[in-house]
Amino acid sequence: MKSVNTAEVAFAHSELGRRLAGVLAEGSASNRSIAEYLLRNPLRVAALKIDEMAEVCQVSNATISRFARDIGFGNYAGMRSAVAETLHAEMQPVDKLRHSIENRKGAAWPGDESMEYALANISSTRSNQSQQEMKQIVQKLSKARTVYVLGFGLSSYLAGLLTLHLQPFCHHVVEAAGAGGTEVAAGHLANIGAGDVLVVMSFPRYALDVIRLAEYARDRKACVIAITDAPASPLVEMSEHVLYANSSHAVLPSSATAAVAVIEALAVSLMVSNQDNVEKAARLTEAISAYLYGAAASNTRKVKKRTAKSGAT
């Protein structure tokens, strides 16, 4: 069974992880390859010999040694020890949760196990979320001329969800792909430029076209915001802002549970960011209340009153 791997995000938020992220953004091709492997596989690196590390990164032993010195260690052994120490400090709470899932007595219902992974993903995502990053993203969305939202495959449904949440509170929101795929997305993004925002999302297995289109938007001076799983995601390098949603799962290639939580957190942060949005929420609630059934309509009207009252304080 695959473990609940929250190590990548926890490690990336450490001082050593931030140092490696800098190499990933600005280093040479060989150094970027090493930094990416370290960020993706800190648990494995802690046990690899230098020749094994060189082999998986497809570089020489000397290159690995130079890399270790370049980021402040005397040799590879020193760097490997620092990786292990960082993991030990960052991962103790996560390890307890992982072992509680993996070492339970008796057989587990697969659906229950899946839900436990979902809880672990949301917990890890919440603990590693940056409030400052969220605030900056909300500011960019609020000021954007047009917000484009892009995802392919399973991420297309996440893009649709985010689009619906953003539409009442942004000037103009476009779901770039929808059910149309790459050609439709490219057509929507043809006129993207400075003053626009592209929110792009992809999780393992990453879609190549979404990466290419994000790069296109960045080159056109648009602000690119990524929602993805880990600092080693190919979207991180081309994004101005990133929100991480852990996606580990025992069976599925990736889980979308934490991504949905991040989308809802972003939507709520945008809704309460200014007085105008509170009023927009009240108007939206009033507009839809006539179309709801029975008690739901009554509850919606109550929510409208509470929202309007909070906006007046």
mmCIF file of C-alpha atoms in Angstrom, residues 100-259:
data_model
loop_
_atom_site.group_PDB
_atom_site.id
_atom_site.type_symbol
_atom_site.label_atom_id
_atom_site.label_comp_id
_atom_site.label_asym_id
_atom_site.label_seq_id
_atom_site.Cartn_x
_atom_site.Cartn_y
_atom_site.Cartn_z
ATOM 1 C CA SER A 100 -2.056 4.629 12.289
ATOM 2 C CA ILE A 101 -3.512 4.013 8.807
ATOM 3 C CA GLU A 102 -1.031 1.370 7.671
ATOM 4 C CA ASN A 103 -0.691 -0.678 10.846
ATOM 5 C CA ARG A 104 -4.275 -1.121 11.966
ATOM 6 C CA LYS A 105 -5.450 -4.522 13.162
ATOM 7 C CA GLY A 106 -7.691 -6.448 10.784
ATOM 8 C CA ALA A 107 -8.902 -5.734 7.277
ATOM 9 C CA ALA A 108 -10.096 -2.263 6.378
ATOM 10 C CA TRP A 109 -12.977 -1.417 4.096
ATOM 11 C CA PRO A 110 -11.334 0.214 1.030
ATOM 12 C CA GLY A 111 -13.797 3.096 1.057
ATOM 13 C CA ASP A 112 -12.998 3.850 4.692
ATOM 14 C CA GLU A 113 -9.275 3.730 3.926
ATOM 15 C CA SER A 114 -9.796 6.152 1.052
ATOM 16 C CA MET A 115 -11.567 8.562 3.366
ATOM 17 C CA GLU A 116 -8.694 8.373 5.822
ATOM 18 C CA TYR A 117 -6.315 9.356 3.038
ATOM 19 C CA ALA A 118 -8.633 12.263 2.243
ATOM 20 C CA LEU A 119 -8.516 13.407 5.878
ATOM 21 C CA ALA A 120 -4.721 13.121 5.912
ATOM 22 C CA ASN A 121 -4.422 15.110 2.691
ATOM 23 C CA ILE A 122 -6.649 17.910 3.969
ATOM 24 C CA SER A 123 -4.807 18.005 7.308
ATOM 25 C CA SER A 124 -1.418 18.247 5.621
ATOM 26 C CA THR A 125 -2.657 20.852 3.140
ATOM 27 C CA ARG A 126 -4.105 22.996 5.914
ATOM 28 C CA SER A 127 -0.931 22.915 8.003
ATOM 29 C CA ASN A 128 1.225 23.915 5.043
ATOM 30 C CA GLN A 129 -1.023 26.633 3.625
ATOM 31 C CA SER A 130 0.318 30.193 3.547
ATOM 32 C CA GLN A 131 -2.155 32.856 4.637
ATOM 33 C CA GLN A 132 0.007 35.559 3.081
ATOM 34 C CA GLU A 133 0.074 33.737 -0.261
ATOM 35 C CA MET A 134 -3.720 33.401 -0.167
ATOM 36 C CA LYS A 135 -4.119 37.141 0.509
ATOM 37 C CA GLN A 136 -1.875 38.052 -2.414
ATOM 38 C CA ILE A 137 -3.825 35.739 -4.720
ATOM 39 C CA VAL A 138 -7.126 37.278 -3.625
ATOM 40 C CA GLN A 139 -5.747 40.733 -4.446
ATOM 41 C CA LYS A 140 -4.682 39.583 -7.920
ATOM 42 C CA LEU A 141 -8.082 38.015 -8.605
ATOM 43 C CA SER A 142 -9.944 41.104 -7.404
ATOM 44 C CA LYS A 143 -7.982 43.433 -9.693
ATOM 45 C CA ALA A 144 -7.771 41.174 -12.759
ATOM 46 C CA ARG A 145 -9.267 42.294 -16.061
ATOM 47 C CA THR A 146 -10.121 38.666 -16.860
ATOM 48 C CA VAL A 147 -9.571 35.533 -14.781
ATOM 49 C CA TYR A 148 -9.012 32.395 -16.852
ATOM 50 C CA VAL A 149 -9.330 29.014 -15.105
ATOM 51 C CA LEU A 150 -7.691 25.993 -16.716
ATOM 52 C CA GLY A 151 -7.515 22.270 -16.004
ATOM 53 C CA PHE A 152 -7.602 19.122 -18.133
ATOM 54 C CA GLY A 153 -8.845 15.623 -17.336
ATOM 55 C CA LEU A 154 -10.087 15.320 -13.766
ATOM 56 C CA SER A 155 -8.746 18.807 -13.115
ATOM 57 C CA SER A 156 -11.266 20.166 -15.637
ATOM 58 C CA TYR A 157 -14.003 19.486 -13.086
ATOM 59 C CA LEU A 158 -12.015 21.318 -10.442
ATOM 60 C CA ALA A 159 -11.615 24.219 -12.874
ATOM 61 C CA GLY A 160 -15.373 24.263 -13.383
ATOM 62 C CA LEU A 161 -15.963 24.341 -9.628
ATOM 63 C CA LEU A 162 -13.543 27.230 -9.121
ATOM 64 C CA THR A 163 -15.066 29.129 -12.047
ATOM 65 C CA LEU A 164 -18.532 28.950 -10.482
ATOM 66 C CA HIS A 165 -17.160 30.193 -7.158
ATOM 67 C CA LEU A 166 -15.257 33.107 -8.724
ATOM 68 C CA GLN A 167 -17.867 34.379 -11.196
ATOM 69 C CA PRO A 168 -19.958 36.480 -8.760
ATOM 70 C CA PHE A 169 -16.906 38.253 -7.336
ATOM 71 C CA CYS A 170 -14.503 38.851 -10.259
ATOM 72 C CA HIS A 171 -14.889 41.255 -13.188
ATOM 73 C CA HIS A 172 -14.860 38.512 -15.831
ATOM 74 C CA VAL A 173 -14.181 34.778 -15.441
ATOM 75 C CA VAL A 174 -13.572 32.320 -18.290
ATOM 76 C CA GLU A 175 -13.364 28.544 -17.930
ATOM 77 C CA ALA A 176 -10.693 28.089 -20.574
ATOM 78 C CA ALA A 177 -11.119 24.422 -21.501
ATOM 79 C CA GLY A 178 -14.387 23.044 -20.168
ATOM 80 C CA ALA A 179 -15.294 19.958 -22.171
ATOM 81 C CA GLY A 180 -13.537 21.266 -25.273
ATOM 82 C CA GLY A 181 -9.925 20.331 -24.533
ATOM 83 C CA THR A 182 -6.703 21.891 -25.733
ATOM 84 C CA GLU A 183 -7.939 23.583 -28.899
ATOM 85 C CA VAL A 184 -10.756 25.378 -27.083
ATOM 86 C CA ALA A 185 -8.415 26.391 -24.249
ATOM 87 C CA ALA A 186 -5.826 27.770 -26.661
ATOM 88 C CA GLY A 187 -8.540 29.801 -28.369
ATOM 89 C CA HIS A 188 -9.699 31.325 -25.085
ATOM 90 C CA LEU A 189 -6.130 32.168 -24.091
ATOM 91 C CA ALA A 190 -5.162 33.708 -27.430
ATOM 92 C CA ASN A 191 -5.768 37.236 -26.138
ATOM 93 C CA ILE A 192 -4.469 36.802 -22.587
ATOM 94 C CA GLY A 193 -1.998 39.436 -21.458
ATOM 95 C CA ALA A 194 -0.918 41.893 -18.790
ATOM 96 C CA GLY A 195 -3.726 42.601 -16.348
ATOM 97 C CA ASP A 196 -5.153 39.087 -16.707
ATOM 98 C CA VAL A 197 -4.827 36.109 -14.360
ATOM 99 C CA LEU A 198 -4.597 32.437 -15.290
ATOM 100 C CA VAL A 199 -5.448 29.988 -12.494
ATOM 101 C CA VAL A 200 -4.082 26.662 -13.667
ATOM 102 C CA MET A 201 -4.346 23.304 -11.924
ATOM 103 C CA SER A 202 -2.771 19.924 -12.527
ATOM 104 C CA PHE A 203 -1.951 16.906 -10.377
ATOM 105 C CA PRO A 204 -0.145 13.622 -11.005
ATOM 106 C CA ARG A 205 -0.361 12.581 -13.731
ATOM 107 C CA TYR A 206 0.431 16.091 -15.026
ATOM 108 C CA ALA A 207 -1.073 17.155 -18.364
ATOM 109 C CA LEU A 208 1.596 18.370 -20.786
ATOM 110 C CA ASP A 209 -0.754 20.783 -22.584
ATOM 111 C CA VAL A 210 -1.691 22.577 -19.377
ATOM 112 C CA ILE A 211 2.002 23.222 -18.716
ATOM 113 C CA ARG A 212 2.534 24.584 -22.226
ATOM 114 C CA LEU A 213 -0.472 26.890 -21.979
ATOM 115 C CA ALA A 214 0.622 28.155 -18.557
ATOM 116 C CA GLU A 215 4.024 28.956 -20.018
ATOM 117 C CA TYR A 216 2.315 30.778 -22.899
ATOM 118 C CA ALA A 217 0.279 32.887 -20.453
ATOM 119 C CA ARG A 218 3.386 33.736 -18.433
ATOM 120 C CA ASP A 219 5.241 34.793 -21.576
ATOM 121 C CA ARG A 220 2.301 37.075 -22.423
ATOM 122 C CA LYS A 221 2.795 38.850 -19.043
ATOM 123 C CA ALA A 222 -0.314 37.409 -17.411
ATOM 124 C CA CYS A 223 -0.168 36.479 -13.729
ATOM 125 C CA VAL A 224 -0.116 32.684 -13.439
ATOM 126 C CA ILE A 225 -1.475 31.108 -10.249
ATOM 127 C CA ALA A 226 -1.075 27.348 -9.813
ATOM 128 C CA ILE A 227 -3.060 24.909 -7.695
ATOM 129 C CA THR A 228 -0.973 21.745 -7.617
ATOM 130 C CA ASP A 229 0.342 19.034 -5.329
ATOM 131 C CA ALA A 230 4.002 19.695 -4.514
ATOM 132 C CA PRO A 231 6.920 22.124 -4.960
ATOM 133 C CA ALA A 232 8.424 19.843 -7.598
ATOM 134 C CA SER A 233 5.322 20.128 -9.800
ATOM 135 C CA PRO A 234 6.219 21.441 -13.277
ATOM 136 C CA LEU A 235 3.683 24.250 -12.790
ATOM 137 C CA VAL A 236 5.612 25.820 -9.898
ATOM 138 C CA GLU A 237 8.503 27.113 -11.984
ATOM 139 C CA MET A 238 6.243 29.173 -14.264
ATOM 140 C CA SER A 239 3.811 30.462 -11.615
ATOM 141 C CA GLU A 240 3.880 33.713 -9.681
ATOM 142 C CA HIS A 241 1.806 32.235 -6.863
ATOM 143 C CA VAL A 242 1.138 28.626 -5.822
ATOM 144 C CA LEU A 243 -1.444 26.965 -3.592
ATOM 145 C CA TYR A 244 -0.547 23.395 -2.622
ATOM 146 C CA ALA A 245 -3.105 20.610 -2.239
ATOM 147 C CA ASN A 246 -1.704 17.253 -1.182
ATOM 148 C CA SER A 247 -3.009 14.516 -3.500
ATOM 149 C CA SER A 248 -1.631 11.202 -2.178
ATOM 150 C CA HIS A 249 -3.835 8.127 -2.412
ATOM 151 C CA ALA A 250 -3.419 4.377 -1.952
ATOM 152 C CA VAL A 251 -5.057 3.447 -5.258
ATOM 153 C CA LEU A 252 -5.860 6.524 -7.378
ATOM 154 C CA PRO A 253 -3.110 8.371 -9.279
ATOM 155 C CA SER A 254 -4.064 11.404 -7.194
ATOM 156 C CA SER A 255 -6.830 12.501 -4.864
ATOM 157 C CA ALA A 256 -8.831 15.690 -5.474
ATOM 158 C CA THR A 257 -10.200 16.038 -1.947
ATOM 159 C CA ALA A 258 -7.654 18.564 -0.703
ATOM 160 C CA ALA A 259 -7.854 20.452 -4.001
#
